[in-house]
Amino acid sequence: MRSNGVPEDKITGDADPYEKFVEFTKSLEMAIGNPMYHWCNLELKKYFGITEPLTMKNVKEVWDKTSDMLQNDPNCSVRSLIKQSNVKYIGTTDDPVDSLLWHEKIRADKTIDFMVRPSFRPDKAVNIGKDGFTDYMARLAASVGKDKLASIDDVTEALSERLVFFKNHGCVASDHGIDYVVANFADKATVDAIYKKAMAGEKLTADEVEKYQTYILLFLAKKYKALNIVMEIHYSCKRNVNERMFKIEGPDTGFDVIARNSCGSALSDFFSELDKNDELPKTIVFSLDHNDFNLIATTIGAFQSDECPGKMQMGAAWWFLDTRDGMEEQMRSLANLSLLGNFVGMLTDSRSFLSYTRHDYFRRIFCNLIGNWVENGEYPDDEEALKKIVEGVSYNNAINYFGIN
């Protein structure tokens, strides 16, 4: 909508919701080739039975019909939308300090027949160089019944306690959003001094930040291995690049971009350090830079094991790469350099209960890609073999990989 010149008050402001929808529709008409165009119309078809594309010609009709259904149709309740999408498992993103109260309420509700489990996202405890770190560590201390975390041992003990708490609530995955992969190794005494320096309000050097981050990430990875929790790593995003709009709108409002990093050697060094003593957990690596696809595909190959097929995974095309071209490039890279058939498939980072259609979008693109290979004679037209691959990438591989029962 910003690219279509829409005023900010009709995007994030207080304008009338219908006015916002009209401006969205005007923008969508210009979005030829954009996945938003496909996602939007897939949602309208699947959940509302609207088969005509959304345009300015039918914008009022679509608004009225969808508004009425969302308010009055029991098939448009949150639970119904989830069931219609055949969702078995939802992994939420949760901070270590979260009480997980609502997870407990959901598990106690016997009328909910799909799983909702927490995922461990300790970014605020890792990002020692960012604003708010000292305040957050006070919250982490309170979550384990302490007044403060005075040392690095206190920090790791608190994170370990919270991780076990998450595991007891059904957690099977962690998630780490980092600027770039770090492998700057240091002993505990050095990291302890860095931590105390930060807690005293002193500014850290980039080297000190990396040493602390590496130490904490290694510690957590070892815990994940011991508890059979998957480690997910997302990197190469530069956030809040428009300073003026950041001051107005705050974070996560559409002003993040792809970053270019050269941390390939750090990724393999990080894995190797864990692999020395068989402490490398099942890991999925995502980069927001498509130039990293081949690097990741070859790196995971150097650290596979017989623990399970595809223990080390190259993550699905993520965020800005969550397009037809991005998905195809990611899957071609994985097919060229690893085993596409063991891929755990798509994730949506869903922000709405309608966006499960993105899994459908992924499956169509995936099946079209391998279908072309079959038609070209690059793989046999063997329905049984192809069914195993398609069902695996679409569902079974993730069920097995995350241990979802």
mmCIF file of C-alpha atoms in Angstrom:
data_model
loop_
_atom_site.group_PDB
_atom_site.id
_atom_site.type_symbol
_atom_site.label_atom_id
_atom_site.label_comp_id
_atom_site.label_asym_id
_atom_site.label_seq_id
_atom_site.Cartn_x
_atom_site.Cartn_y
_atom_site.Cartn_z
ATOM 1 C CA MET A 1 0.000 0.000 0.000
ATOM 2 C CA ARG A 2 2.897 2.359 0.703
ATOM 3 C CA SER A 3 4.272 1.465 -2.727
ATOM 4 C CA ASN A 4 0.916 2.549 -4.174
ATOM 5 C CA GLY A 5 1.131 5.967 -2.515
ATOM 6 C CA VAL A 6 -1.519 5.310 0.129
ATOM 7 C CA PRO A 7 -1.461 7.799 3.050
ATOM 8 C CA GLU A 8 -0.225 6.263 6.298
ATOM 9 C CA ASP A 9 -3.479 6.988 8.132
ATOM 10 C CA LYS A 10 -5.195 4.566 5.737
ATOM 11 C CA ILE A 11 -2.566 1.892 6.415
ATOM 12 C CA THR A 12 -1.731 1.963 10.128
ATOM 13 C CA GLY A 13 -3.721 5.016 11.206
ATOM 14 C CA ASP A 14 -7.250 5.705 12.428
ATOM 15 C CA ALA A 15 -9.018 5.893 9.079
ATOM 16 C CA ASP A 16 -12.319 4.054 8.637
ATOM 17 C CA PRO A 17 -11.701 0.293 8.179
ATOM 18 C CA TYR A 18 -13.682 0.195 4.931
ATOM 19 C CA GLU A 19 -11.607 3.075 3.544
ATOM 20 C CA LYS A 20 -8.488 1.059 4.390
ATOM 21 C CA PHE A 21 -9.928 -1.985 2.612
ATOM 22 C CA VAL A 22 -10.658 0.083 -0.493
ATOM 23 C CA GLU A 23 -7.077 1.357 -0.572
ATOM 24 C CA PHE A 24 -5.821 -2.203 -0.069
ATOM 25 C CA THR A 25 -7.968 -3.352 -3.000
ATOM 26 C CA LYS A 26 -6.643 -0.567 -5.231
ATOM 27 C CA SER A 27 -3.108 -1.659 -4.340
ATOM 28 C CA LEU A 28 -3.908 -5.333 -4.884
ATOM 29 C CA GLU A 29 -5.047 -4.624 -8.438
ATOM 30 C CA MET A 30 -1.522 -3.379 -9.153
ATOM 31 C CA ALA A 31 0.133 -6.394 -7.491
ATOM 32 C CA ILE A 32 0.483 -8.613 -10.551
ATOM 33 C CA GLY A 33 3.152 -11.238 -9.826
ATOM 34 C CA ASN A 34 3.129 -10.507 -6.084
ATOM 35 C CA PRO A 35 2.334 -13.384 -3.696
ATOM 36 C CA MET A 36 -0.020 -11.098 -1.758
ATOM 37 C CA TYR A 37 -2.326 -11.187 -4.791
ATOM 38 C CA HIS A 38 -2.375 -14.984 -4.752
ATOM 39 C CA TRP A 39 -2.678 -15.295 -0.961
ATOM 40 C CA CYS A 40 -5.559 -12.849 -0.730
ATOM 41 C CA ASN A 41 -7.633 -14.490 -3.433
ATOM 42 C CA LEU A 42 -6.866 -17.990 -2.100
ATOM 43 C CA GLU A 43 -8.207 -16.887 1.283
ATOM 44 C CA LEU A 44 -11.357 -15.430 -0.234
ATOM 45 C CA LYS A 45 -12.023 -18.625 -2.159
ATOM 46 C CA LYS A 46 -11.233 -21.151 0.577
ATOM 47 C CA TYR A 47 -12.911 -19.524 3.556
ATOM 48 C CA PHE A 48 -15.606 -17.317 2.008
ATOM 49 C CA GLY A 49 -16.471 -19.088 -1.243
ATOM 50 C CA ILE A 50 -15.634 -15.997 -3.315
ATOM 51 C CA THR A 51 -14.246 -17.198 -6.623
ATOM 52 C CA GLU A 52 -13.933 -13.835 -8.408
ATOM 53 C CA PRO A 53 -10.688 -11.896 -7.862
ATOM 54 C CA LEU A 54 -10.974 -8.928 -5.495
ATOM 55 C CA THR A 55 -11.195 -5.714 -7.552
ATOM 56 C CA MET A 56 -12.615 -2.236 -7.246
ATOM 57 C CA LYS A 57 -15.662 -3.513 -9.143
ATOM 58 C CA ASN A 58 -16.668 -5.903 -6.351
ATOM 59 C CA VAL A 59 -14.924 -4.357 -3.326
ATOM 60 C CA LYS A 60 -18.150 -3.381 -1.517
ATOM 61 C CA GLU A 61 -19.759 -6.748 -2.217
ATOM 62 C CA VAL A 62 -16.701 -8.608 -0.895
ATOM 63 C CA TRP A 63 -16.483 -6.340 2.157
ATOM 64 C CA ASP A 64 -20.145 -6.884 3.021
ATOM 65 C CA LYS A 65 -20.069 -10.655 2.511
ATOM 66 C CA THR A 66 -16.866 -11.312 4.434
ATOM 67 C CA SER A 67 -17.851 -8.946 7.253
ATOM 68 C CA ASP A 68 -21.190 -10.695 7.633
ATOM 69 C CA MET A 69 -19.613 -14.157 7.597
ATOM 70 C CA LEU A 70 -16.915 -13.253 10.108
ATOM 71 C CA GLN A 71 -19.538 -11.934 12.512
ATOM 72 C CA ASN A 72 -22.323 -14.464 12.018
ATOM 73 C CA ASP A 73 -21.106 -17.653 10.326
ATOM 74 C CA PRO A 74 -19.971 -20.331 12.830
ATOM 75 C CA ASN A 75 -17.660 -21.704 10.128
ATOM 76 C CA CYS A 76 -15.652 -18.488 10.443
ATOM 77 C CA SER A 77 -14.809 -18.876 14.119
ATOM 78 C CA VAL A 78 -11.097 -19.201 14.922
ATOM 79 C CA ARG A 79 -11.396 -22.873 15.811
ATOM 80 C CA SER A 80 -13.427 -23.627 12.702
ATOM 81 C CA LEU A 81 -10.887 -21.897 10.448
ATOM 82 C CA ILE A 82 -8.114 -23.959 12.021
ATOM 83 C CA LYS A 83 -10.076 -27.189 11.539
ATOM 84 C CA GLN A 84 -10.963 -26.308 7.936
ATOM 85 C CA SER A 85 -7.247 -25.925 7.290
ATOM 86 C CA ASN A 86 -6.536 -29.422 8.692
ATOM 87 C CA VAL A 87 -4.105 -28.000 11.227
ATOM 88 C CA LYS A 88 -2.759 -30.587 13.646
ATOM 89 C CA TYR A 89 -0.103 -28.564 15.468
ATOM 90 C CA ILE A 90 0.455 -24.846 16.113
ATOM 91 C CA GLY A 91 3.788 -23.720 17.528
ATOM 92 C CA THR A 92 3.490 -20.268 19.062
ATOM 93 C CA THR A 93 6.464 -17.961 19.630
ATOM 94 C CA ASP A 94 7.048 -17.333 23.321
ATOM 95 C CA ASP A 95 9.615 -15.458 25.389
ATOM 96 C CA PRO A 96 11.368 -17.345 28.216
ATOM 97 C CA VAL A 97 9.674 -15.083 30.773
ATOM 98 C CA ASP A 98 6.168 -15.912 29.530
ATOM 99 C CA SER A 99 3.958 -17.665 32.071
ATOM 100 C CA LEU A 100 2.405 -19.918 29.384
ATOM 101 C CA LEU A 101 -0.890 -19.480 31.207
ATOM 102 C CA TRP A 102 -2.916 -19.574 28.009
ATOM 103 C CA HIS A 103 -1.156 -22.741 26.918
ATOM 104 C CA GLU A 104 -2.282 -24.314 30.156
ATOM 105 C CA LYS A 105 -5.852 -23.140 29.558
ATOM 106 C CA ILE A 106 -5.836 -24.522 26.012
ATOM 107 C CA ARG A 107 -4.516 -27.895 27.125
ATOM 108 C CA ALA A 108 -7.189 -28.065 29.809
ATOM 109 C CA ASP A 109 -9.933 -27.412 27.244
ATOM 110 C CA LYS A 110 -10.944 -30.858 26.002
ATOM 111 C CA THR A 111 -13.029 -29.383 23.179
ATOM 112 C CA ILE A 112 -9.855 -28.275 21.376
ATOM 113 C CA ASP A 113 -8.722 -31.192 19.242
ATOM 114 C CA PHE A 114 -5.547 -29.709 17.746
ATOM 115 C CA MET A 115 -2.262 -29.082 19.534
ATOM 116 C CA VAL A 116 -1.012 -25.615 20.537
ATOM 117 C CA ARG A 117 2.459 -25.670 22.055
ATOM 118 C CA PRO A 118 5.046 -23.014 22.961
ATOM 119 C CA SER A 119 8.300 -22.405 21.110
ATOM 120 C CA PHE A 120 11.298 -20.988 23.005
ATOM 121 C CA ARG A 121 12.393 -17.578 21.624
ATOM 122 C CA PRO A 122 15.192 -16.167 23.852
ATOM 123 C CA ASP A 123 16.322 -13.323 21.567
ATOM 124 C CA LYS A 124 16.133 -10.677 24.289
ATOM 125 C CA ALA A 125 18.510 -12.678 26.469
ATOM 126 C CA VAL A 126 20.942 -13.123 23.552
ATOM 127 C CA ASN A 127 20.958 -9.556 22.218
ATOM 128 C CA ILE A 128 23.239 -8.050 24.830
ATOM 129 C CA GLY A 129 24.182 -5.135 22.594
ATOM 130 C CA LYS A 130 20.623 -3.887 22.064
ATOM 131 C CA ASP A 131 18.533 -1.430 24.038
ATOM 132 C CA GLY A 132 16.511 -2.848 26.891
ATOM 133 C CA PHE A 133 18.862 -5.717 27.729
ATOM 134 C CA THR A 134 19.342 -4.837 31.408
ATOM 135 C CA ASP A 135 15.612 -4.329 31.949
ATOM 136 C CA TYR A 136 14.895 -7.660 30.298
ATOM 137 C CA MET A 137 17.411 -9.514 32.463
ATOM 138 C CA ALA A 138 15.557 -8.202 35.511
ATOM 139 C CA ARG A 139 12.377 -9.740 34.116
ATOM 140 C CA LEU A 140 14.184 -13.021 33.452
ATOM 141 C CA ALA A 141 15.453 -13.013 37.029
ATOM 142 C CA ALA A 142 11.925 -12.460 38.355
ATOM 143 C CA SER A 143 10.634 -15.361 36.247
ATOM 144 C CA VAL A 144 12.879 -17.732 38.233
ATOM 145 C CA GLY A 145 12.255 -16.082 41.607
ATOM 146 C CA LYS A 146 15.460 -14.066 41.868
ATOM 147 C CA ASP A 147 16.100 -10.395 42.511
ATOM 148 C CA LYS A 148 18.820 -10.245 39.864
ATOM 149 C CA LEU A 149 21.094 -12.339 37.671
ATOM 150 C CA ALA A 150 24.506 -11.297 38.953
ATOM 151 C CA SER A 151 26.733 -13.560 36.842
ATOM 152 C CA ILE A 152 26.810 -15.510 33.607
ATOM 153 C CA ASP A 153 26.160 -18.674 35.615
ATOM 154 C CA ASP A 154 22.978 -17.056 36.917
ATOM 155 C CA VAL A 155 21.946 -16.292 33.338
ATOM 156 C CA THR A 156 22.485 -19.818 32.043
ATOM 157 C CA GLU A 157 20.796 -21.338 35.081
ATOM 158 C CA ALA A 158 17.753 -19.107 34.562
ATOM 159 C CA LEU A 159 17.530 -19.931 30.852
ATOM 160 C CA SER A 160 17.918 -23.629 31.615
ATOM 161 C CA GLU A 161 15.140 -23.505 34.212
ATOM 162 C CA ARG A 162 12.790 -21.734 31.828
ATOM 163 C CA LEU A 163 13.634 -24.122 28.998
ATOM 164 C CA VAL A 164 12.722 -27.116 31.142
ATOM 165 C CA PHE A 165 9.484 -25.294 32.047
ATOM 166 C CA PHE A 166 8.749 -24.898 28.326
ATOM 167 C CA LYS A 167 9.610 -28.533 27.648
ATOM 168 C CA ASN A 168 7.155 -29.586 30.340
ATOM 169 C CA HIS A 169 4.529 -27.579 28.463
ATOM 170 C CA GLY A 170 5.158 -29.495 25.240
ATOM 171 C CA CYS A 171 7.824 -27.338 23.582
ATOM 172 C CA VAL A 172 9.557 -29.097 20.665
ATOM 173 C CA ALA A 173 11.285 -26.132 18.989
ATOM 174 C CA SER A 174 13.303 -23.024 19.719
ATOM 175 C CA ASP A 175 13.725 -20.017 17.473
ATOM 176 C CA HIS A 176 16.567 -17.509 17.261
ATOM 177 C CA GLY A 177 16.400 -14.315 15.249
ATOM 178 C CA ILE A 178 19.954 -13.017 14.955
ATOM 179 C CA ASP A 179 21.540 -10.371 12.739
ATOM 180 C CA TYR A 180 24.201 -12.826 11.594
ATOM 181 C CA VAL A 181 25.654 -16.135 12.740
ATOM 182 C CA VAL A 182 28.377 -15.798 15.364
ATOM 183 C CA ALA A 183 31.253 -18.097 16.298
ATOM 184 C CA ASN A 184 33.496 -15.964 18.495
ATOM 185 C CA PHE A 185 34.510 -18.388 21.219
ATOM 186 C CA ALA A 186 35.553 -17.265 24.713
ATOM 187 C CA ASP A 187 35.884 -18.852 28.146
ATOM 188 C CA LYS A 188 33.351 -18.369 30.934
ATOM 189 C CA ALA A 189 35.460 -15.866 32.874
ATOM 190 C CA THR A 190 35.715 -13.600 29.842
ATOM 191 C CA VAL A 191 31.982 -13.806 29.134
ATOM 192 C CA ASP A 192 31.159 -13.217 32.785
ATOM 193 C CA ALA A 193 33.156 -9.989 32.712
ATOM 194 C CA ILE A 194 31.381 -8.918 29.503
ATOM 195 C CA TYR A 195 27.982 -9.593 31.041
ATOM 196 C CA LYS A 196 28.774 -7.632 34.196
ATOM 197 C CA LYS A 197 30.063 -4.744 32.086
ATOM 198 C CA ALA A 198 26.774 -4.629 30.177
ATOM 199 C CA MET A 199 24.708 -4.829 33.361
ATOM 200 C CA ALA A 200 26.676 -1.877 34.724
ATOM 201 C CA GLY A 201 25.457 0.164 31.766
ATOM 202 C CA GLU A 202 28.810 0.289 29.958
ATOM 203 C CA LYS A 203 28.905 0.117 26.156
ATOM 204 C CA LEU A 204 30.256 -3.118 24.691
ATOM 205 C CA THR A 205 32.459 -3.554 21.667
ATOM 206 C CA ALA A 206 31.233 -5.645 18.725
ATOM 207 C CA ASP A 207 33.790 -8.318 19.704
ATOM 208 C CA GLU A 208 32.398 -8.474 23.238
ATOM 209 C CA VAL A 209 28.826 -8.748 21.982
ATOM 210 C CA GLU A 210 29.749 -11.638 19.704
ATOM 211 C CA LYS A 211 31.578 -13.500 22.482
ATOM 212 C CA TYR A 212 28.581 -13.263 24.804
ATOM 213 C CA GLN A 213 26.146 -14.284 22.059
ATOM 214 C CA THR A 214 28.283 -17.233 21.019
ATOM 215 C CA TYR A 215 28.577 -18.469 24.599
ATOM 216 C CA ILE A 216 24.814 -18.265 25.230
ATOM 217 C CA LEU A 217 23.890 -19.836 21.894
ATOM 218 C CA LEU A 218 26.291 -22.724 22.472
ATOM 219 C CA PHE A 219 24.896 -23.252 25.949
ATOM 220 C CA LEU A 220 21.327 -23.289 24.672
ATOM 221 C CA ALA A 221 22.151 -25.570 21.732
ATOM 222 C CA LYS A 222 23.568 -28.150 24.129
ATOM 223 C CA LYS A 223 20.410 -27.949 26.228
ATOM 224 C CA TYR A 224 18.271 -28.369 23.117
ATOM 225 C CA LYS A 225 20.190 -31.500 22.241
ATOM 226 C CA ALA A 226 19.717 -32.927 25.733
ATOM 227 C CA LEU A 227 15.980 -32.146 25.725
ATOM 228 C CA ASN A 228 15.355 -33.124 22.075
ATOM 229 C CA ILE A 229 14.282 -29.616 21.098
ATOM 230 C CA VAL A 230 14.877 -28.409 17.539
ATOM 231 C CA MET A 231 17.054 -25.314 17.156
ATOM 232 C CA GLU A 232 15.902 -22.858 14.499
ATOM 233 C CA ILE A 233 18.148 -19.997 13.374
ATOM 234 C CA HIS A 234 16.926 -17.051 11.293
ATOM 235 C CA TYR A 235 19.433 -14.435 10.146
ATOM 236 C CA SER A 236 20.259 -11.682 7.639
ATOM 237 C CA CYS A 237 17.557 -9.136 8.381
ATOM 238 C CA LYS A 238 18.406 -5.459 8.878
ATOM 239 C CA ARG A 239 15.614 -3.951 10.937
ATOM 240 C CA ASN A 240 14.040 -0.507 11.239
ATOM 241 C CA VAL A 241 16.083 1.091 8.457
ATOM 242 C CA ASN A 242 13.797 4.143 8.110
ATOM 243 C CA GLU A 243 14.611 6.161 11.206
ATOM 244 C CA ARG A 244 11.804 8.688 10.691
ATOM 245 C CA MET A 245 9.112 6.021 10.344
ATOM 246 C CA PHE A 246 10.561 3.950 13.182
ATOM 247 C CA LYS A 247 10.069 6.926 15.507
ATOM 248 C CA ILE A 248 6.459 7.225 14.328
ATOM 249 C CA GLU A 249 5.364 3.597 14.000
ATOM 250 C CA GLY A 250 7.848 1.584 16.075
ATOM 251 C CA PRO A 251 9.243 -1.863 15.193
ATOM 252 C CA ASP A 252 7.693 -4.556 12.980
ATOM 253 C CA THR A 253 5.693 -2.145 10.827
ATOM 254 C CA GLY A 254 7.217 -2.796 7.411
ATOM 255 C CA PHE A 255 10.616 -1.115 7.526
ATOM 256 C CA ASP A 256 12.928 -4.139 7.654
ATOM 257 C CA VAL A 257 15.100 -5.206 4.708
ATOM 258 C CA ILE A 258 17.330 -8.053 3.567
ATOM 259 C CA ALA A 259 20.877 -7.828 4.934
ATOM 260 C CA ARG A 260 24.015 -9.142 3.270
ATOM 261 C CA ASN A 261 26.352 -11.017 5.596
ATOM 262 C CA SER A 262 29.453 -13.142 5.145
ATOM 263 C CA CYS A 263 29.017 -15.496 8.080
ATOM 264 C CA GLY A 264 29.217 -18.838 6.289
ATOM 265 C CA SER A 265 32.409 -19.870 8.015
ATOM 266 C CA ALA A 266 30.913 -18.916 11.382
ATOM 267 C CA LEU A 267 27.950 -21.211 10.718
ATOM 268 C CA SER A 268 30.180 -24.218 10.109
ATOM 269 C CA ASP A 269 32.482 -23.288 13.015
ATOM 270 C CA PHE A 270 29.472 -23.047 15.339
ATOM 271 C CA PHE A 271 28.183 -26.451 14.245
ATOM 272 C CA SER A 272 31.635 -28.016 14.494
ATOM 273 C CA GLU A 273 32.132 -26.811 18.062
ATOM 274 C CA LEU A 274 28.902 -28.544 19.077
ATOM 275 C CA ASP A 275 29.555 -31.638 16.997
ATOM 276 C CA LYS A 276 32.864 -32.347 18.782
ATOM 277 C CA ASN A 277 31.084 -33.906 21.741
ATOM 278 C CA ASP A 278 27.842 -34.928 20.024
ATOM 279 C CA GLU A 279 26.018 -31.849 21.356
ATOM 280 C CA LEU A 280 24.658 -30.569 18.037
ATOM 281 C CA PRO A 281 20.838 -30.583 18.130
ATOM 282 C CA LYS A 282 18.496 -31.013 15.210
ATOM 283 C CA THR A 283 18.793 -27.645 13.505
ATOM 284 C CA ILE A 284 16.964 -25.652 10.824
ATOM 285 C CA VAL A 285 18.789 -22.689 9.267
ATOM 286 C CA PHE A 286 16.998 -19.833 7.494
ATOM 287 C CA SER A 287 18.631 -16.895 5.754
ATOM 288 C CA LEU A 288 16.765 -13.910 4.398
ATOM 289 C CA ASP A 289 19.421 -13.608 1.677
ATOM 290 C CA HIS A 290 18.887 -16.015 -1.232
ATOM 291 C CA ASN A 291 22.614 -15.855 -1.947
ATOM 292 C CA ASP A 292 23.066 -18.076 1.133
ATOM 293 C CA PHE A 293 20.964 -20.978 -0.159
ATOM 294 C CA ASN A 294 23.819 -23.020 -1.615
ATOM 295 C CA LEU A 295 26.056 -22.204 1.345
ATOM 296 C CA ILE A 296 23.461 -23.492 3.809
ATOM 297 C CA ALA A 297 22.681 -26.556 1.710
ATOM 298 C CA THR A 298 26.335 -27.609 1.674
ATOM 299 C CA THR A 299 26.947 -26.722 5.332
ATOM 300 C CA ILE A 300 24.106 -28.879 6.633
ATOM 301 C CA GLY A 301 25.463 -31.745 4.549
ATOM 302 C CA ALA A 302 28.727 -31.648 6.470
ATOM 303 C CA PHE A 303 26.931 -32.224 9.801
ATOM 304 C CA GLN A 304 24.220 -34.804 9.062
ATOM 305 C CA SER A 305 24.048 -37.974 11.148
ATOM 306 C CA ASP A 306 22.079 -41.200 11.495
ATOM 307 C CA GLU A 307 20.100 -39.628 14.341
ATOM 308 C CA CYS A 308 17.273 -39.057 11.856
ATOM 309 C CA PRO A 309 16.873 -38.358 8.111
ATOM 310 C CA GLY A 310 17.693 -34.719 7.469
ATOM 311 C CA LYS A 311 18.790 -33.905 10.998
ATOM 312 C CA MET A 312 20.272 -30.653 9.686
ATOM 313 C CA GLN A 313 17.712 -28.747 7.640
ATOM 314 C CA MET A 314 17.741 -25.822 5.271
ATOM 315 C CA GLY A 315 14.724 -23.736 6.220
ATOM 316 C CA ALA A 316 11.946 -22.835 3.819
ATOM 317 C CA ALA A 317 12.063 -19.605 1.813
ATOM 318 C CA TRP A 318 11.369 -17.052 4.506
ATOM 319 C CA TRP A 319 9.703 -13.614 4.675
ATOM 320 C CA PHE A 320 10.812 -11.603 1.616
ATOM 321 C CA LEU A 321 11.712 -14.879 -0.101
ATOM 322 C CA ASP A 322 8.251 -16.335 0.571
ATOM 323 C CA THR A 323 7.384 -15.950 -3.125
ATOM 324 C CA ARG A 324 7.064 -18.356 -6.015
ATOM 325 C CA ASP A 325 10.564 -17.513 -7.247
ATOM 326 C CA GLY A 326 12.023 -17.645 -3.724
ATOM 327 C CA MET A 327 10.433 -21.008 -2.919
ATOM 328 C CA GLU A 328 11.527 -22.525 -6.205
ATOM 329 C CA GLU A 329 15.089 -21.241 -5.788
ATOM 330 C CA GLN A 330 15.303 -22.620 -2.243
ATOM 331 C CA MET A 331 13.950 -26.025 -3.279
ATOM 332 C CA ARG A 332 16.162 -26.222 -6.355
ATOM 333 C CA SER A 333 19.199 -25.497 -4.213
ATOM 334 C CA LEU A 334 18.173 -28.121 -1.669
ATOM 335 C CA ALA A 335 17.494 -30.640 -4.442
ATOM 336 C CA ASN A 336 20.811 -29.924 -6.146
ATOM 337 C CA LEU A 337 22.949 -30.218 -3.021
ATOM 338 C CA SER A 338 21.013 -32.300 -0.498
ATOM 339 C CA LEU A 339 17.819 -34.401 -0.348
ATOM 340 C CA LEU A 340 14.662 -32.477 -1.140
ATOM 341 C CA GLY A 341 12.589 -35.505 -0.171
ATOM 342 C CA ASN A 342 13.643 -35.093 3.489
ATOM 343 C CA PHE A 343 12.696 -31.397 3.612
ATOM 344 C CA VAL A 344 10.363 -30.515 6.537
ATOM 345 C CA GLY A 345 8.544 -28.068 4.307
ATOM 346 C CA MET A 346 6.711 -24.824 4.740
ATOM 347 C CA LEU A 347 6.142 -22.589 7.716
ATOM 348 C CA THR A 348 3.951 -19.505 7.560
ATOM 349 C CA ASP A 349 4.839 -17.218 10.480
ATOM 350 C CA SER A 350 1.055 -16.818 10.493
ATOM 351 C CA ARG A 351 -0.230 -13.470 11.690
ATOM 352 C CA SER A 352 -3.846 -14.352 10.890
ATOM 353 C CA PHE A 353 -5.981 -17.460 11.007
ATOM 354 C CA LEU A 354 -6.613 -17.155 7.266
ATOM 355 C CA SER A 355 -2.972 -17.362 6.259
ATOM 356 C CA TYR A 356 -2.896 -21.158 6.406
ATOM 357 C CA THR A 357 -3.603 -20.908 2.679
ATOM 358 C CA ARG A 358 0.105 -20.170 2.318
ATOM 359 C CA HIS A 359 0.699 -23.866 2.941
ATOM 360 C CA ASP A 360 -1.572 -24.576 -0.019
ATOM 361 C CA TYR A 361 0.376 -22.009 -2.044
ATOM 362 C CA PHE A 362 3.619 -23.770 -1.135
ATOM 363 C CA ARG A 363 2.257 -27.221 -2.008
ATOM 364 C CA ARG A 364 1.086 -26.050 -5.426
ATOM 365 C CA ILE A 365 4.490 -24.559 -6.201
ATOM 366 C CA PHE A 366 6.292 -27.652 -4.886
ATOM 367 C CA CYS A 367 4.134 -30.070 -6.893
ATOM 368 C CA ASN A 368 4.454 -27.958 -10.026
ATOM 369 C CA LEU A 369 8.240 -27.939 -9.637
ATOM 370 C CA ILE A 370 8.627 -31.694 -9.265
ATOM 371 C CA GLY A 371 5.906 -32.311 -11.853
ATOM 372 C CA ASN A 372 8.003 -30.471 -14.430
ATOM 373 C CA TRP A 373 10.989 -32.627 -13.523
ATOM 374 C CA VAL A 374 8.882 -35.745 -14.073
ATOM 375 C CA GLU A 375 7.571 -34.472 -17.415
ATOM 376 C CA ASN A 376 11.146 -33.737 -18.473
ATOM 377 C CA GLY A 377 12.165 -37.311 -17.681
ATOM 378 C CA GLU A 378 14.391 -36.270 -14.764
ATOM 379 C CA TYR A 379 12.483 -38.521 -12.340
ATOM 380 C CA PRO A 380 10.227 -41.493 -13.148
ATOM 381 C CA ASP A 381 6.456 -41.082 -13.359
ATOM 382 C CA ASP A 382 6.067 -43.405 -10.382
ATOM 383 C CA GLU A 383 2.954 -42.465 -8.414
ATOM 384 C CA GLU A 384 3.931 -44.417 -5.311
ATOM 385 C CA ALA A 385 7.400 -42.847 -5.115
ATOM 386 C CA LEU A 386 6.094 -39.344 -5.838
ATOM 387 C CA LYS A 387 3.292 -39.716 -3.281
ATOM 388 C CA LYS A 388 5.859 -40.572 -0.606
ATOM 389 C CA ILE A 389 7.883 -37.454 -1.432
ATOM 390 C CA VAL A 390 4.897 -35.091 -1.656
ATOM 391 C CA GLU A 391 3.225 -36.358 1.523
ATOM 392 C CA GLY A 392 6.571 -36.228 3.286
ATOM 393 C CA VAL A 393 7.410 -32.635 2.403
ATOM 394 C CA SER A 394 3.808 -31.508 2.915
ATOM 395 C CA TYR A 395 3.220 -33.204 6.274
ATOM 396 C CA ASN A 396 4.948 -36.410 7.372
ATOM 397 C CA ASN A 397 8.531 -35.138 7.528
ATOM 398 C CA ALA A 398 7.630 -32.334 9.945
ATOM 399 C CA ILE A 399 5.534 -34.676 12.108
ATOM 400 C CA ASN A 400 8.456 -37.072 12.412
ATOM 401 C CA TYR A 401 11.167 -34.429 12.731
ATOM 402 C CA PHE A 402 9.509 -32.509 15.562
ATOM 403 C CA GLY A 403 8.193 -35.662 17.219
ATOM 404 C CA ILE A 404 4.560 -34.542 17.098
ATOM 405 C CA ASN A 405 2.256 -37.335 18.240
#
